[in-house]
Each structure stands twice: as structure tokens, then as C-alpha cells.
CSV table of C-alpha atoms in Angstrom, one decimal:
chain,number,residue,atom,x,y,z
A,284,UNK,CA,113.3,129.5,46.6
A,285,UNK,CA,110.7,127.5,45.6
A,286,UNK,CA,111.9,125.0,46.7
A,287,UNK,CA,112.8,126.3,50.2
A,288,UNK,CA,109.5,127.9,50.7
A,289,UNK,CA,108.2,124.0,49.7
A,290,UNK,CA,110.3,122.3,52.4
A,291,UNK,CA,109.2,125.3,54.7
A,292,UNK,CA,105.6,124.6,54.2
A,293,UNK,CA,105.4,121.2,54.4
A,294,UNK,CA,108.3,119.9,56.3
A,295,UNK,CA,110.0,122.2,58.8
A,296,UNK,CA,107.0,124.3,60.2
A,297,UNK,CA,104.9,121.0,61.0
A,298,UNK,CA,108.1,119.1,62.4
A,299,UNK,CA,109.0,122.3,64.5
A,300,UNK,CA,105.3,122.4,65.6
A,301,UNK,CA,104.4,118.8,66.6
A,302,UNK,CA,107.9,118.9,68.5
A,303,UNK,CA,107.3,122.1,70.1
A,304,UNK,CA,103.3,120.5,71.3
A,305,UNK,CA,105.0,117.3,72.3
A,306,UNK,CA,107.8,118.6,74.8
A,307,UNK,CA,105.3,121.1,75.9
A,308,UNK,CA,102.4,119.2,76.6
A,309,UNK,CA,103.8,115.9,77.2
A,310,UNK,CA,103.2,114.5,81.1
A,311,UNK,CA,104.9,111.2,82.6
A,312,UNK,CA,101.6,110.0,84.3
A,313,UNK,CA,98.2,111.3,84.7
A,314,UNK,CA,98.1,114.1,87.3
A,315,UNK,CA,97.4,112.7,91.0
A,316,UNK,CA,95.4,115.5,91.8
A,317,UNK,CA,92.3,114.2,89.4
A,318,UNK,CA,92.5,110.6,89.5
A,319,UNK,CA,90.1,108.1,91.1
A,320,UNK,CA,92.0,105.4,92.6
A,321,UNK,CA,91.4,102.4,94.9
A,322,UNK,CA,93.3,104.4,97.7
A,323,UNK,CA,90.2,106.6,97.7
A,324,UNK,CA,87.5,107.3,100.5
A,325,UNK,CA,88.5,105.7,103.9
A,326,UNK,CA,91.2,103.4,101.7
A,327,UNK,CA,93.7,105.4,102.7
A,328,UNK,CA,97.9,104.5,103.5
A,329,UNK,CA,99.9,105.6,105.9
A,330,UNK,CA,102.0,107.8,103.3
A,331,UNK,CA,100.6,110.6,102.2
A,332,UNK,CA,103.8,112.2,100.5
A,333,UNK,CA,105.2,109.9,98.1
A,334,UNK,CA,104.5,109.8,94.7
A,335,UNK,CA,104.9,106.0,95.1
A,336,UNK,CA,102.9,104.9,97.9
A,337,UNK,CA,102.1,101.1,98.2
A,338,UNK,CA,98.8,99.7,98.0
A,339,UNK,CA,96.8,99.6,101.7
A,340,UNK,CA,96.3,96.2,102.9
A,341,UNK,CA,92.8,96.9,103.5
A,342,UNK,CA,91.9,96.4,100.0
A,343,UNK,CA,93.9,93.2,99.6
A,344,UNK,CA,93.5,89.3,101.1
A,345,UNK,CA,95.5,89.7,104.2
A,346,UNK,CA,95.2,85.8,104.6
A,347,UNK,CA,96.7,85.3,101.4
A,348,UNK,CA,99.4,88.0,102.0
A,349,UNK,CA,100.0,85.9,105.8
A,350,UNK,CA,100.2,82.5,104.0
A,351,UNK,CA,102.5,83.6,101.6
A,352,UNK,CA,104.5,85.3,104.2
A,353,UNK,CA,105.0,82.1,105.9
A,354,UNK,CA,105.8,80.0,102.6
A,355,UNK,CA,109.8,78.6,102.9
A,356,UNK,CA,110.3,79.8,99.3
A,357,UNK,CA,109.0,83.1,100.7
A,358,UNK,CA,111.3,83.6,103.9
A,359,UNK,CA,114.2,81.8,101.9
A,360,UNK,CA,113.8,84.7,99.3
A,361,UNK,CA,113.6,87.3,102.4
A,362,UNK,CA,116.4,86.6,103.7
A,363,UNK,CA,118.8,86.9,100.7
A,364,UNK,CA,120.6,90.4,100.9
A,365,UNK,CA,121.0,90.5,97.3
A,366,UNK,CA,117.7,90.5,96.7
A,367,UNK,CA,115.2,94.0,96.3
A,368,UNK,CA,111.7,93.3,98.0
A,369,UNK,CA,109.1,95.4,96.6
A,370,UNK,CA,105.7,95.0,95.7
A,371,UNK,CA,104.1,96.1,92.4
A,372,UNK,CA,102.0,99.4,93.2
A,373,UNK,CA,105.7,100.8,94.2
A,374,UNK,CA,106.6,100.8,91.2
A,375,UNK,CA,103.7,102.9,89.0
A,376,UNK,CA,102.8,106.2,90.3
A,377,UNK,CA,99.5,106.5,91.7
A,378,UNK,CA,97.8,108.7,89.5
A,379,UNK,CA,98.9,105.8,86.9
A,380,UNK,CA,97.4,103.0,88.4
A,381,UNK,CA,93.7,103.0,87.6
A,382,UNK,CA,94.9,103.0,84.0
A,383,UNK,CA,97.3,99.6,84.4
A,384,UNK,CA,95.4,96.6,84.0
A,385,UNK,CA,97.0,94.8,86.8
A,386,UNK,CA,96.4,97.4,88.8
A,387,UNK,CA,93.3,99.2,88.3
A,388,UNK,CA,90.8,97.1,86.2
A,389,UNK,CA,92.0,93.7,87.3
A,390,UNK,CA,92.7,94.9,90.6
A,391,UNK,CA,90.1,93.8,93.4
A,392,UNK,CA,88.3,91.4,95.4
A,393,UNK,CA,87.9,88.3,93.3
A,394,UNK,CA,90.5,89.1,90.8
A,395,UNK,CA,94.2,90.4,91.3
A,396,UNK,CA,94.0,90.0,95.4
A,397,UNK,CA,96.8,91.3,96.7
A,398,UNK,CA,99.5,93.7,95.5
A,399,UNK,CA,101.8,91.2,93.7
A,400,UNK,CA,105.0,90.7,95.9
A,401,UNK,CA,108.1,90.8,93.9
A,402,UNK,CA,111.5,89.5,94.0
A,403,UNK,CA,114.0,91.0,92.4
A,404,UNK,CA,118.0,89.3,91.2
A,405,UNK,CA,119.8,92.4,89.3
A,406,UNK,CA,123.2,90.2,89.7
A,407,UNK,CA,121.7,86.9,87.9
A,408,UNK,CA,119.1,89.6,85.8
A,409,UNK,CA,115.9,87.5,87.5
A,410,UNK,CA,113.1,87.6,89.6
A,411,UNK,CA,110.4,86.1,91.4
A,412,UNK,CA,106.9,87.2,92.0
A,413,UNK,CA,103.9,86.2,93.9
A,414,UNK,CA,100.4,86.4,92.6
A,415,UNK,CA,97.1,85.1,94.0
A,416,UNK,CA,94.1,85.0,91.2
A,417,UNK,CA,90.5,85.6,92.1
A,418,UNK,CA,87.1,83.7,91.1
A,419,UNK,CA,86.1,86.4,88.7
A,420,UNK,CA,89.3,85.5,86.6
A,421,UNK,CA,87.9,82.0,86.0
A,422,UNK,CA,86.0,81.0,82.7
A,423,UNK,CA,83.3,79.1,82.7
A,424,UNK,CA,85.4,75.3,83.8
A,425,UNK,CA,86.1,77.5,87.1
A,426,UNK,CA,89.9,77.8,85.7
A,427,UNK,CA,91.9,80.6,84.8
A,428,UNK,CA,91.0,82.3,81.7
A,429,UNK,CA,94.1,81.8,79.3
A,430,UNK,CA,94.1,85.6,78.3
A,431,UNK,CA,95.0,86.6,81.9
A,432,UNK,CA,98.2,84.3,82.1
A,433,UNK,CA,99.5,85.7,79.4
A,434,UNK,CA,98.9,89.2,80.2
A,435,UNK,CA,101.1,88.5,83.4
A,436,UNK,CA,103.6,86.8,82.0
A,437,UNK,CA,104.3,89.3,79.0
A,438,UNK,CA,104.4,92.3,82.0
A,439,UNK,CA,106.6,90.3,84.4
A,440,UNK,CA,109.2,89.3,81.6
A,441,UNK,CA,109.6,92.7,80.2
A,442,UNK,CA,109.9,93.7,83.9
A,443,UNK,CA,112.8,91.3,84.0
A,444,UNK,CA,114.4,92.6,80.9
A,445,UNK,CA,113.7,96.1,81.0
A,446,UNK,CA,116.6,96.9,83.2
A,447,UNK,CA,119.2,95.3,80.6
A,448,UNK,CA,118.3,97.7,77.8
A,449,UNK,CA,120.3,100.8,77.2
A,450,UNK,CA,117.6,102.8,78.0
A,451,UNK,CA,115.3,100.4,79.9
A,452,UNK,CA,112.5,100.8,78.0
A,453,UNK,CA,111.4,98.2,74.8
A,454,UNK,CA,108.7,96.5,73.6
A,455,UNK,CA,107.8,93.1,72.8
A,456,UNK,CA,108.7,91.7,69.6
A,457,UNK,CA,107.4,88.6,70.1
A,458,UNK,CA,105.8,86.4,73.2
A,459,UNK,CA,105.7,82.7,72.9
A,460,UNK,CA,103.3,80.6,75.5
A,461,UNK,CA,103.2,76.7,76.3
A,462,UNK,CA,100.1,75.9,78.8
A,463,UNK,CA,101.2,72.9,80.7
A,464,UNK,CA,98.3,72.9,83.0
A,465,UNK,CA,94.8,75.0,83.7
A,466,UNK,CA,94.9,76.9,87.0
A,467,UNK,CA,92.2,76.7,89.3
A,468,UNK,CA,90.4,79.6,90.8
A,469,UNK,CA,91.8,81.4,93.5
A,470,UNK,CA,94.8,80.1,93.8
A,471,UNK,CA,98.6,81.6,94.5
A,472,UNK,CA,100.8,81.5,91.9
A,473,UNK,CA,104.9,82.4,91.4
A,474,UNK,CA,105.8,83.6,88.0
A,475,UNK,CA,109.6,83.2,87.9
A,476,UNK,CA,111.7,85.3,85.0
A,477,UNK,CA,115.4,85.4,84.2
A,478,UNK,CA,117.1,86.7,81.4
A,479,UNK,CA,119.4,84.5,79.0
A,480,UNK,CA,120.5,86.3,76.1
A,481,UNK,CA,121.3,89.9,75.9
A,482,UNK,CA,123.0,91.5,72.8
A,483,UNK,CA,122.6,95.5,72.3
A,484,UNK,CA,119.0,96.8,72.0
A,485,UNK,CA,117.7,92.9,72.3
A,486,UNK,CA,117.3,90.4,74.9
A,487,UNK,CA,115.5,87.2,75.5
A,488,UNK,CA,113.6,86.6,78.8
A,489,UNK,CA,112.6,82.7,79.9
A,490,UNK,CA,109.6,82.6,82.6
A,491,UNK,CA,107.0,80.3,84.1
A,492,UNK,CA,104.1,80.3,86.0
A,493,UNK,CA,104.0,77.7,88.8
A,494,UNK,CA,102.3,76.3,91.8
A,495,UNK,CA,103.0,76.9,95.2
A,496,UNK,CA,106.1,74.6,96.2
A,497,UNK,CA,105.1,71.6,98.1
A,498,UNK,CA,106.9,68.2,99.4
A,499,UNK,CA,106.6,65.1,98.7
A,500,UNK,CA,106.6,62.0,100.7
A,501,UNK,CA,110.4,61.7,99.9
A,502,UNK,CA,111.2,65.5,100.9
A,503,UNK,CA,108.9,64.9,103.8
A,504,UNK,CA,110.8,62.3,105.5
A,505,UNK,CA,114.2,63.5,104.6
A,506,UNK,CA,113.3,67.4,105.7
A,507,UNK,CA,114.1,68.9,102.1
A,508,UNK,CA,112.6,71.7,100.6
A,509,UNK,CA,111.1,71.9,96.7
A,510,UNK,CA,113.0,74.3,94.7
A,511,UNK,CA,110.1,74.5,92.7
A,512,UNK,CA,105.9,73.5,92.3
A,513,UNK,CA,104.0,72.2,89.3
A,514,UNK,CA,104.2,74.4,85.8
A,515,UNK,CA,101.3,75.7,84.5
A,516,UNK,CA,102.9,77.9,81.6
A,517,UNK,CA,106.1,78.3,80.0
A,518,UNK,CA,107.3,81.6,79.0
A,519,UNK,CA,109.5,83.2,76.3
A,520,UNK,CA,109.5,86.6,75.2
A,521,UNK,CA,111.8,88.5,72.9
A,522,UNK,CA,112.1,91.7,73.8
A,523,UNK,CA,113.6,94.9,71.8
A,524,UNK,CA,114.3,98.6,72.4
A,525,UNK,CA,113.3,100.7,69.0
A,526,UNK,CA,116.3,103.0,68.5
A,527,UNK,CA,114.0,106.2,68.9
A,528,UNK,CA,113.3,105.2,72.5
A,529,UNK,CA,117.1,106.9,73.1
A,530,UNK,CA,115.1,110.2,72.5
A,531,UNK,CA,112.5,109.4,75.6
A,532,UNK,CA,115.6,109.7,78.1
A,533,UNK,CA,115.6,113.0,77.0
A,534,UNK,CA,112.2,114.1,78.4
A,535,UNK,CA,110.5,112.9,81.6
A,536,UNK,CA,108.4,110.5,80.2
A,537,UNK,CA,108.3,107.3,81.7
């Protein structure tokens, strides 16, 4: 009887209480109605009923968006019927955006100046993302902080790998970066990522941050389009899904 009381007092009741509280009060995202976001005041989009409204072009660099839309790489990706074309904010509920680094603290004039444009290839497990890095993300030498680049690569490579995991969620076990060249401020860059290895709850993603592809003299004369720009950073991410993540699929957590 004594053993049962000890088990009940120190294990069963605390476990039941924590579990009940977690299930009762856990919420997937902050409440949209109380969140202060970049969409407040006059910065409203045309859609008001969707929980996943894209950011308004009003608060982005429209000139950069126009330049990207005219790039041969962008046009090629957009014409590919097998690619899913989105922007980052469409994948994040509005109430959560102020707490998301890339959509809150680092988004805005002279920072991440556009809503990152994403092309995902689910068949080949790869993606391409366009970013524009403003001057406030640079160091004293007017080059983009390596910490910012690390964040973008970690986020981009994980986003590429998540759909391959059993429960579509995971954590970065290891991120290896090789910085090749500094990136000047006020620069548009391309992130490329591809899942190269997949085994159960673990996948390995390789990626790069590149300059916008530019024609050299030979390509210009021959009318050829370059496939890649100069590489600024190469990256390798080992993404794993902890065993207990499967229980999150029972709750509307993410």
C-alpha cells in the first residue's frame, strides 16, 4: 500500500496534472486578435479572412520584387508546373509573425526587405528562395553579418527537409557552414537547398547562398543563360526528428 501511495503522489498525479494542463492550455500560435503585426494601421492586405495572409507589397521593396520577377531564373522557375510557388509569410499564421525572426525582428526597411520568394520541388526534395538583404544587416565593413546568413541557411535547409520526416517536424542536429565570399549590403541572393540523404527520422540537406546568376562574355555571345551565380556560402544540415515529436501530431501545436 505504501509503494502505491508513493507512486501515486510522486508520479501518477503530477504526470496527470501536467498532461491535462498541457492539453487544455497549449495553443498552436498566438491569438491573432491581440497580436501587433506589420499589417496594422494602414498596412492592410486585400484578404481579411485568411489566417495565412501574405504580407502586403506596401511594406516591401517593390523595386526589388519587380527586378526579381524579370530575372531569367525566376521566369524559368515560375513556368515549371512541378514547383510550388509561395512566399514565406503564407506559411506562417499572422499572429505568429511578430515572433518569427525573419518575419518580425529582421523584416522591414533596410533589413529583409522582401517577403522571401520560395519555389519548392516536392518530387526532387529541393527548393530555391530569393532574399534581399538590406544595409542594416551589415557589419562595420558594409558586408552582411555571418550570423544573419547562418540563420537564413538553417531556416531554409530545415524548411527543405521537414516534409521528408515522418511527422514533418524536426530539429537541427548539426549545421556546417563554409563562408566563401562576403556579401555586400543591399544585395539580392538565392538560397538553394536539396535533401541528399534520408533515413527514417534523419535527413541530410545540402545548400548554398549564391549571387543572382550573371552572364559572362562567352554566355552573352552564345545566348546562353547561366545556371548558378557566385557562391557566397555552402551549407550542410543534419535534421532529425526526436521520437517524442510523433505525439505532437495528436495536438494542433504546429
